[in-house]
Amino acid sequence: MHLAPRVLRRAISAATVALLATAVGCAPQPEDKASDQASGSTATTCAKGKLATQTSGKLTIATDEPAYEPWFEDDKPANGKGFESAVAYAVAKQLGYDKSAVVWQSVPFNKAFAPGVKTFDFDINQVSISPERKKAVDFSSGYYDVRQAVIALKGSKAAKATSIAGLKGLKLGAQVGTTSLNYISDVVKPTQQEAAFSKNDQAVSALKNGQVDAIVVDLPTAFYITSAEVTNAKIVGQFENQGSTPEQFGLVLDKGSDLTSCVSSAVDALRKDGTLAKLEKQWLSDAVDAPVLK
C-alpha cells in the first residue's frame, strides 16, 4: 500500500523531466538567438541604400551656413565642390546613396554637437572629436587630421611672433565652441581675455578692423583666409597637436544612432582605399609651409 504513492511520484517526476527536455529542445537557445540577432541586425542596419535614416531612401546631411572654403565652394554644400562636400558625397556613395538621394540641411555649428535629438543623419562641419562632445553626440571615425593656426595682419606685432610666448600679451580671437578657441585658452594662455565670435567671418572682420591682434583657425581655413579674404594677412604659425593622438574632424551623429557604425565603416573604407587622401590633395592647400609655434 505504501508502494503506490512512491510509484506515482516516480512517474510524475519522469514525466516532468521529459516535458522539460522537450521544452528545452523546442525553445530557441539564448546564445544562438543573441548571435543571430547581432549578425542580422548589422546586415540589415548597413544594407546599402536602406539605412534607418531620417527620411526613407534619403540621406540628410547637415552643415553650417555660410559654408566656408576650402571645405565648401560658393557656399553651396550640394555642389560637391570643396573638401567636406566631396567627402560627404563619398560617404553617401559608400552607404548606397547617390547624389540625388542626398538632402542638405543648415545647422549652426554649436547646435550640431549640442545635446538633443538631431534632425540630420550626420553633420559635417569641421567638428573636432573630443571626449566632452562625445557625451552628447556620436562621432564617426576621423576623416581629417588637423592642426590649428594663427593669422595676423602683415607688419603687426602679432605677425612677428615666432613662439607661443610671443602670443601671450596679444588680443586673440576665435569662433565660439571650437578647438581653435580652446587652443587660445589652454595652450597660449594669454594675459588678455580671448574674444569669442559666433562665426568665423566675424572673427575675420575683427582682425581686419583691429579689434583683435590675431585669430586662430584650422590650418586649411588659414590658407584660404590669407590667400582670398585678407590678403594683407599672413599665417604666423601652426600649433603642435596636443596629446598622443592627432586632432581629427569627425562626422557628427545623434547619440546612440544606429547609423554610427555604418558611417564609421564608410569613412574607414575611404581612408583605406586612398579616397580621403586624394580628396585632401585635390581640395586642401598644401603649398604653404607654416612654421610650428612652440
Short mmCIF file of C-alpha atoms in Angstrom, two decimals:
data_model
loop_
_atom_site.label_atom_id
_atom_site.label_comp_id
_atom_site.label_asym_id
_atom_site.label_seq_id
_atom_site.Cartn_x
_atom_site.Cartn_y
_atom_site.Cartn_z
CA MET A 1 0.00 0.00 0.00
CA HIS A 2 2.93 2.30 0.55
CA LEU A 3 4.25 1.30 -2.88
CA ALA A 4 1.61 3.01 -5.00
CA PRO A 5 2.28 6.63 -3.92
CA ARG A 6 6.03 6.06 -4.42
CA VAL A 7 5.49 4.70 -7.93
CA LEU A 8 3.15 7.59 -8.67
CA ARG A 9 5.72 10.13 -7.54
CA ARG A 10 8.36 8.48 -9.75
CA ALA A 11 6.02 8.53 -12.73
CA ILE A 12 5.24 12.22 -12.20
CA SER A 13 8.95 13.03 -11.82
CA ALA A 14 9.82 11.17 -15.03
CA ALA A 15 7.05 12.91 -16.91
CA THR A 16 8.24 16.29 -15.64
CA VAL A 17 11.79 15.63 -16.79
CA ALA A 18 10.54 14.52 -20.19
CA LEU A 19 8.42 17.65 -20.54
CA LEU A 20 11.34 19.90 -19.56
CA ALA A 21 13.63 18.17 -22.03
CA THR A 22 11.04 18.62 -24.76
CA ALA A 23 10.60 22.30 -23.84
CA VAL A 24 14.32 22.97 -23.87
CA GLY A 25 14.71 21.19 -27.18
CA CYS A 26 11.98 23.31 -28.77
CA ALA A 27 12.96 26.65 -27.23
CA PRO A 28 15.46 28.96 -29.03
CA GLN A 29 18.82 28.87 -27.32
CA PRO A 30 19.66 32.29 -25.77
CA GLU A 31 23.28 32.35 -27.01
CA ASP A 32 22.38 31.38 -30.57
CA LYS A 33 19.50 33.82 -30.65
CA ALA A 34 21.70 36.70 -29.48
CA SER A 35 24.34 35.79 -32.02
CA ASP A 36 21.83 35.55 -34.86
CA GLN A 37 20.22 38.86 -33.92
CA ALA A 38 23.56 40.67 -33.79
CA SER A 39 24.57 39.31 -37.18
CA GLY A 40 21.20 40.00 -38.77
CA SER A 41 20.98 43.44 -37.20
CA THR A 42 24.34 44.52 -38.61
CA ALA A 43 23.48 43.24 -42.06
CA THR A 44 20.08 44.95 -42.04
CA THR A 45 21.28 48.20 -40.48
CA CYS A 46 24.09 48.72 -43.00
CA ALA A 47 22.26 47.47 -46.08
CA LYS A 48 23.25 49.86 -48.86
CA GLY A 49 20.61 52.49 -49.54
CA LYS A 50 18.33 51.02 -46.90
CA LEU A 51 19.58 52.55 -43.65
CA ALA A 52 17.26 53.72 -40.90
CA THR A 53 17.63 57.35 -42.00
CA GLN A 54 15.55 60.42 -41.13
CA THR A 55 13.70 60.02 -44.45
CA SER A 56 13.44 56.59 -46.03
CA GLY A 57 15.58 56.34 -49.16
CA LYS A 58 17.28 59.67 -48.45
CA LEU A 59 20.42 60.70 -46.54
CA THR A 60 20.13 64.01 -44.70
CA ILE A 61 23.49 65.76 -44.23
CA ALA A 62 23.89 68.98 -42.25
CA THR A 63 26.44 71.78 -42.15
CA ASP A 64 26.63 75.41 -41.05
CA GLU A 65 25.62 78.47 -43.06
CA PRO A 66 27.58 80.11 -44.56
CA ALA A 67 29.71 77.14 -45.62
CA TYR A 68 33.31 78.29 -45.93
CA GLU A 69 36.04 77.46 -48.41
CA PRO A 70 38.09 75.33 -48.77
CA TRP A 71 35.59 72.99 -47.12
CA PHE A 72 32.77 74.04 -49.47
CA GLU A 73 32.81 76.17 -52.62
CA ASP A 74 30.49 79.12 -53.34
CA ASP A 75 28.59 78.49 -50.07
CA LYS A 76 26.78 75.62 -51.82
CA PRO A 77 27.28 72.30 -49.99
CA ALA A 78 25.20 70.44 -52.57
CA ASN A 79 27.53 71.18 -55.49
CA GLY A 80 30.08 68.52 -54.48
CA LYS A 81 32.91 71.05 -54.56
CA GLY A 82 35.23 71.62 -51.60
CA PHE A 83 36.78 69.00 -49.34
CA GLU A 84 33.85 68.38 -46.98
CA SER A 85 31.23 68.42 -49.70
CA ALA A 86 33.28 65.86 -51.63
CA VAL A 87 33.80 63.73 -48.51
CA ALA A 88 30.08 63.86 -47.70
CA TYR A 89 29.15 62.55 -51.14
CA ALA A 90 31.88 59.90 -50.99
CA VAL A 91 30.49 58.65 -47.66
CA ALA A 92 26.97 58.73 -49.10
CA LYS A 93 28.10 56.60 -52.04
CA GLN A 94 29.72 54.09 -49.69
CA LEU A 95 26.41 53.87 -47.82
CA GLY A 96 24.49 53.27 -51.05
CA TYR A 97 23.05 56.75 -51.69
CA ASP A 98 23.74 58.59 -54.93
CA LYS A 99 23.90 62.38 -55.19
CA SER A 100 20.18 62.72 -55.93
CA ALA A 101 19.34 60.93 -52.66
CA VAL A 102 21.31 63.39 -50.50
CA VAL A 103 19.38 66.18 -48.78
CA TRP A 104 21.33 69.08 -47.26
CA GLN A 105 20.24 70.86 -44.12
CA SER A 106 21.55 74.03 -42.44
CA VAL A 107 22.50 73.59 -38.76
CA PRO A 108 24.56 76.11 -36.73
CA PHE A 109 28.00 74.85 -35.68
CA ASN A 110 27.34 74.75 -31.93
CA LYS A 111 23.92 73.14 -32.33
CA ALA A 112 25.37 70.24 -34.31
CA PHE A 113 27.04 68.70 -31.24
CA ALA A 114 24.77 70.10 -28.52
CA PRO A 115 22.63 67.64 -26.51
CA GLY A 116 19.27 66.80 -28.03
CA VAL A 117 17.65 64.79 -30.81
CA LYS A 118 19.07 65.57 -34.26
CA THR A 119 17.13 66.26 -37.45
CA PHE A 120 20.00 65.05 -39.66
CA ASP A 121 21.64 61.69 -40.30
CA PHE A 122 25.11 63.16 -39.94
CA ASP A 123 26.70 66.60 -39.80
CA ILE A 124 29.98 67.56 -41.49
CA ASN A 125 31.37 70.91 -40.36
CA GLN A 126 34.99 70.73 -39.16
CA VAL A 127 33.88 69.38 -35.77
CA SER A 128 36.81 68.03 -33.79
CA ILE A 129 36.28 64.74 -31.96
CA SER A 130 36.62 65.19 -28.20
CA PRO A 131 35.64 63.24 -25.06
CA GLU A 132 33.49 66.15 -23.90
CA ARG A 133 31.49 66.29 -27.13
CA LYS A 134 31.13 62.51 -27.14
CA LYS A 135 28.95 62.85 -24.04
CA ALA A 136 26.25 64.48 -26.16
CA VAL A 137 26.71 63.01 -29.66
CA ASP A 138 28.28 60.15 -31.59
CA PHE A 139 31.23 60.62 -33.93
CA SER A 140 32.37 58.64 -36.93
CA SER A 141 35.99 57.71 -37.42
CA GLY A 142 38.11 60.78 -38.17
CA TYR A 143 38.09 61.89 -41.80
CA TYR A 144 40.77 64.59 -41.50
CA ASP A 145 43.81 65.14 -39.26
CA VAL A 146 44.02 68.85 -38.48
CA ARG A 147 46.24 71.45 -36.85
CA GLN A 148 45.31 74.91 -35.59
CA ALA A 149 47.00 78.03 -36.95
CA VAL A 150 47.39 81.72 -36.06
CA ILE A 151 46.65 84.52 -38.55
CA ALA A 152 47.73 88.16 -38.13
CA LEU A 153 47.96 91.25 -40.35
CA LYS A 154 51.32 91.64 -42.06
CA GLY A 155 53.65 94.07 -40.32
CA SER A 156 51.84 93.83 -36.99
CA LYS A 157 53.41 92.82 -33.69
CA ALA A 158 51.47 89.56 -33.80
CA ALA A 159 52.85 88.75 -37.27
CA LYS A 160 56.37 88.80 -35.83
CA ALA A 161 55.67 86.16 -33.17
CA THR A 162 57.82 83.07 -33.51
CA SER A 163 56.70 81.21 -30.39
CA ILE A 164 53.73 80.69 -28.10
CA ALA A 165 55.36 83.07 -25.62
CA GLY A 166 55.23 85.78 -28.28
CA LEU A 167 51.43 85.49 -28.41
CA LYS A 168 50.73 85.74 -24.68
CA GLY A 169 50.39 89.52 -24.49
CA LEU A 170 48.13 89.78 -27.56
CA LYS A 171 44.37 90.01 -28.00
CA LEU A 172 43.42 86.73 -29.70
CA GLY A 173 40.08 85.59 -31.08
CA ALA A 174 38.34 82.51 -32.49
CA GLN A 175 34.90 81.07 -33.15
CA VAL A 176 32.98 80.04 -30.04
CA GLY A 177 32.77 76.32 -29.28
CA THR A 178 35.79 75.46 -31.43
CA THR A 179 39.09 73.75 -30.75
CA SER A 180 40.65 76.97 -32.04
CA LEU A 181 39.28 78.85 -29.03
CA ASN A 182 40.44 76.06 -26.72
CA TYR A 183 43.99 76.41 -28.05
CA ILE A 184 43.97 80.08 -27.09
CA SER A 185 42.80 79.47 -23.53
CA ASP A 186 44.60 76.16 -22.88
CA VAL A 187 47.83 76.41 -24.90
CA VAL A 188 48.61 80.12 -25.34
CA LYS A 189 47.01 81.22 -22.04
CA PRO A 190 47.11 84.92 -23.00
CA THR A 191 47.17 87.72 -20.44
CA GLN A 192 44.19 89.33 -22.16
CA GLN A 193 40.72 87.75 -22.29
CA GLU A 194 40.24 85.94 -25.60
CA ALA A 195 37.47 87.14 -27.93
CA ALA A 196 34.83 84.57 -28.90
CA PHE A 197 32.83 85.05 -32.09
CA SER A 198 29.69 83.21 -33.17
CA LYS A 199 31.07 82.69 -36.70
CA ASN A 200 34.47 82.71 -38.39
CA ASP A 201 33.56 85.62 -40.68
CA GLN A 202 33.02 87.77 -37.58
CA ALA A 203 36.49 86.82 -36.33
CA VAL A 204 37.93 87.74 -39.74
CA SER A 205 36.16 91.13 -39.63
CA ALA A 206 37.51 91.76 -36.13
CA LEU A 207 41.04 91.05 -37.42
CA LYS A 208 40.56 93.45 -40.34
CA ASN A 209 39.21 96.17 -38.05
CA GLY A 210 41.95 95.83 -35.47
CA GLN A 211 39.63 94.58 -32.72
CA VAL A 212 41.94 91.60 -32.21
CA ASP A 213 45.64 91.18 -32.90
CA ALA A 214 45.32 87.68 -34.31
CA ILE A 215 42.79 84.90 -34.80
CA VAL A 216 43.09 81.13 -34.57
CA VAL A 217 41.50 78.80 -37.15
CA ASP A 218 42.29 75.37 -38.56
CA LEU A 219 45.24 75.36 -40.97
CA PRO A 220 43.36 74.84 -44.29
CA THR A 221 40.99 77.68 -43.39
CA ALA A 222 44.03 79.82 -42.57
CA PHE A 223 45.41 79.11 -46.06
CA TYR A 224 42.16 80.23 -47.62
CA ILE A 225 41.69 83.36 -45.50
CA THR A 226 45.20 84.65 -46.20
CA SER A 227 45.02 83.92 -49.92
CA ALA A 228 41.48 85.06 -50.71
CA GLU A 229 39.81 87.00 -47.88
CA VAL A 230 42.51 89.01 -46.10
CA THR A 231 45.43 89.22 -48.49
CA ASN A 232 47.33 91.59 -46.20
CA ALA A 233 47.36 88.87 -43.52
CA LYS A 234 49.80 86.00 -43.01
CA ILE A 235 49.93 82.67 -41.24
CA VAL A 236 52.07 83.32 -38.18
CA GLY A 237 52.43 79.62 -37.49
CA GLN A 238 50.70 76.42 -36.53
CA PHE A 239 50.40 74.65 -33.18
CA GLU A 240 51.65 71.17 -32.47
CA ASN A 241 48.90 68.68 -31.70
CA GLN A 242 48.25 68.28 -28.00
CA GLY A 243 48.38 64.75 -26.59
CA SER A 244 49.42 61.46 -28.14
CA THR A 245 46.75 61.35 -30.86
CA PRO A 246 46.16 63.91 -33.61
CA GLU A 247 43.15 66.19 -33.55
CA GLN A 248 40.63 64.87 -36.06
CA PHE A 249 37.42 66.08 -37.61
CA GLY A 250 34.59 63.53 -37.40
CA LEU A 251 31.07 63.27 -38.76
CA VAL A 252 28.53 64.07 -36.03
CA LEU A 253 25.58 61.75 -35.39
CA ASP A 254 22.79 61.56 -32.85
CA LYS A 255 23.83 59.99 -29.55
CA GLY A 256 23.35 56.22 -29.84
CA SER A 257 22.50 56.45 -33.54
CA ASP A 258 22.00 53.14 -35.36
CA LEU A 259 23.98 54.67 -38.23
CA THR A 260 27.21 55.37 -36.33
CA SER A 261 28.94 52.04 -37.05
CA CYS A 262 27.85 52.12 -40.70
CA VAL A 263 29.10 55.68 -41.22
CA SER A 264 32.39 54.90 -39.45
CA SER A 265 32.86 51.84 -41.66
CA ALA A 266 32.29 54.03 -44.72
CA VAL A 267 34.89 56.58 -43.55
CA ASP A 268 37.36 53.78 -42.75
CA ALA A 269 36.89 52.33 -46.25
CA LEU A 270 37.54 55.75 -47.84
CA ARG A 271 40.71 56.15 -45.81
CA LYS A 272 41.89 52.63 -46.67
CA ASP A 273 41.34 52.91 -50.42
CA GLY A 274 43.05 56.32 -50.60
CA THR A 275 39.94 58.37 -51.39
CA LEU A 276 40.34 60.69 -48.39
CA ALA A 277 44.00 61.36 -49.25
CA LYS A 278 43.04 62.05 -52.87
CA LEU A 279 40.28 64.49 -51.89
CA GLU A 280 42.58 66.20 -49.38
CA LYS A 281 45.20 66.72 -52.08
CA GLN A 282 42.55 68.00 -54.50
CA TRP A 283 40.76 70.46 -52.24
CA LEU A 284 43.06 71.45 -49.38
CA SER A 285 46.13 73.56 -50.00
CA ASP A 286 49.45 72.02 -49.06
CA ALA A 287 51.61 74.69 -50.69
CA VAL A 288 52.19 76.83 -47.58
CA ASP A 289 54.83 75.72 -45.11
CA ALA A 290 53.56 77.20 -41.83
CA PRO A 291 56.17 77.27 -39.05
CA VAL A 292 55.39 75.38 -35.85
CA LEU A 293 54.88 77.55 -32.76
CA LYS A 294 56.42 76.09 -29.61
#
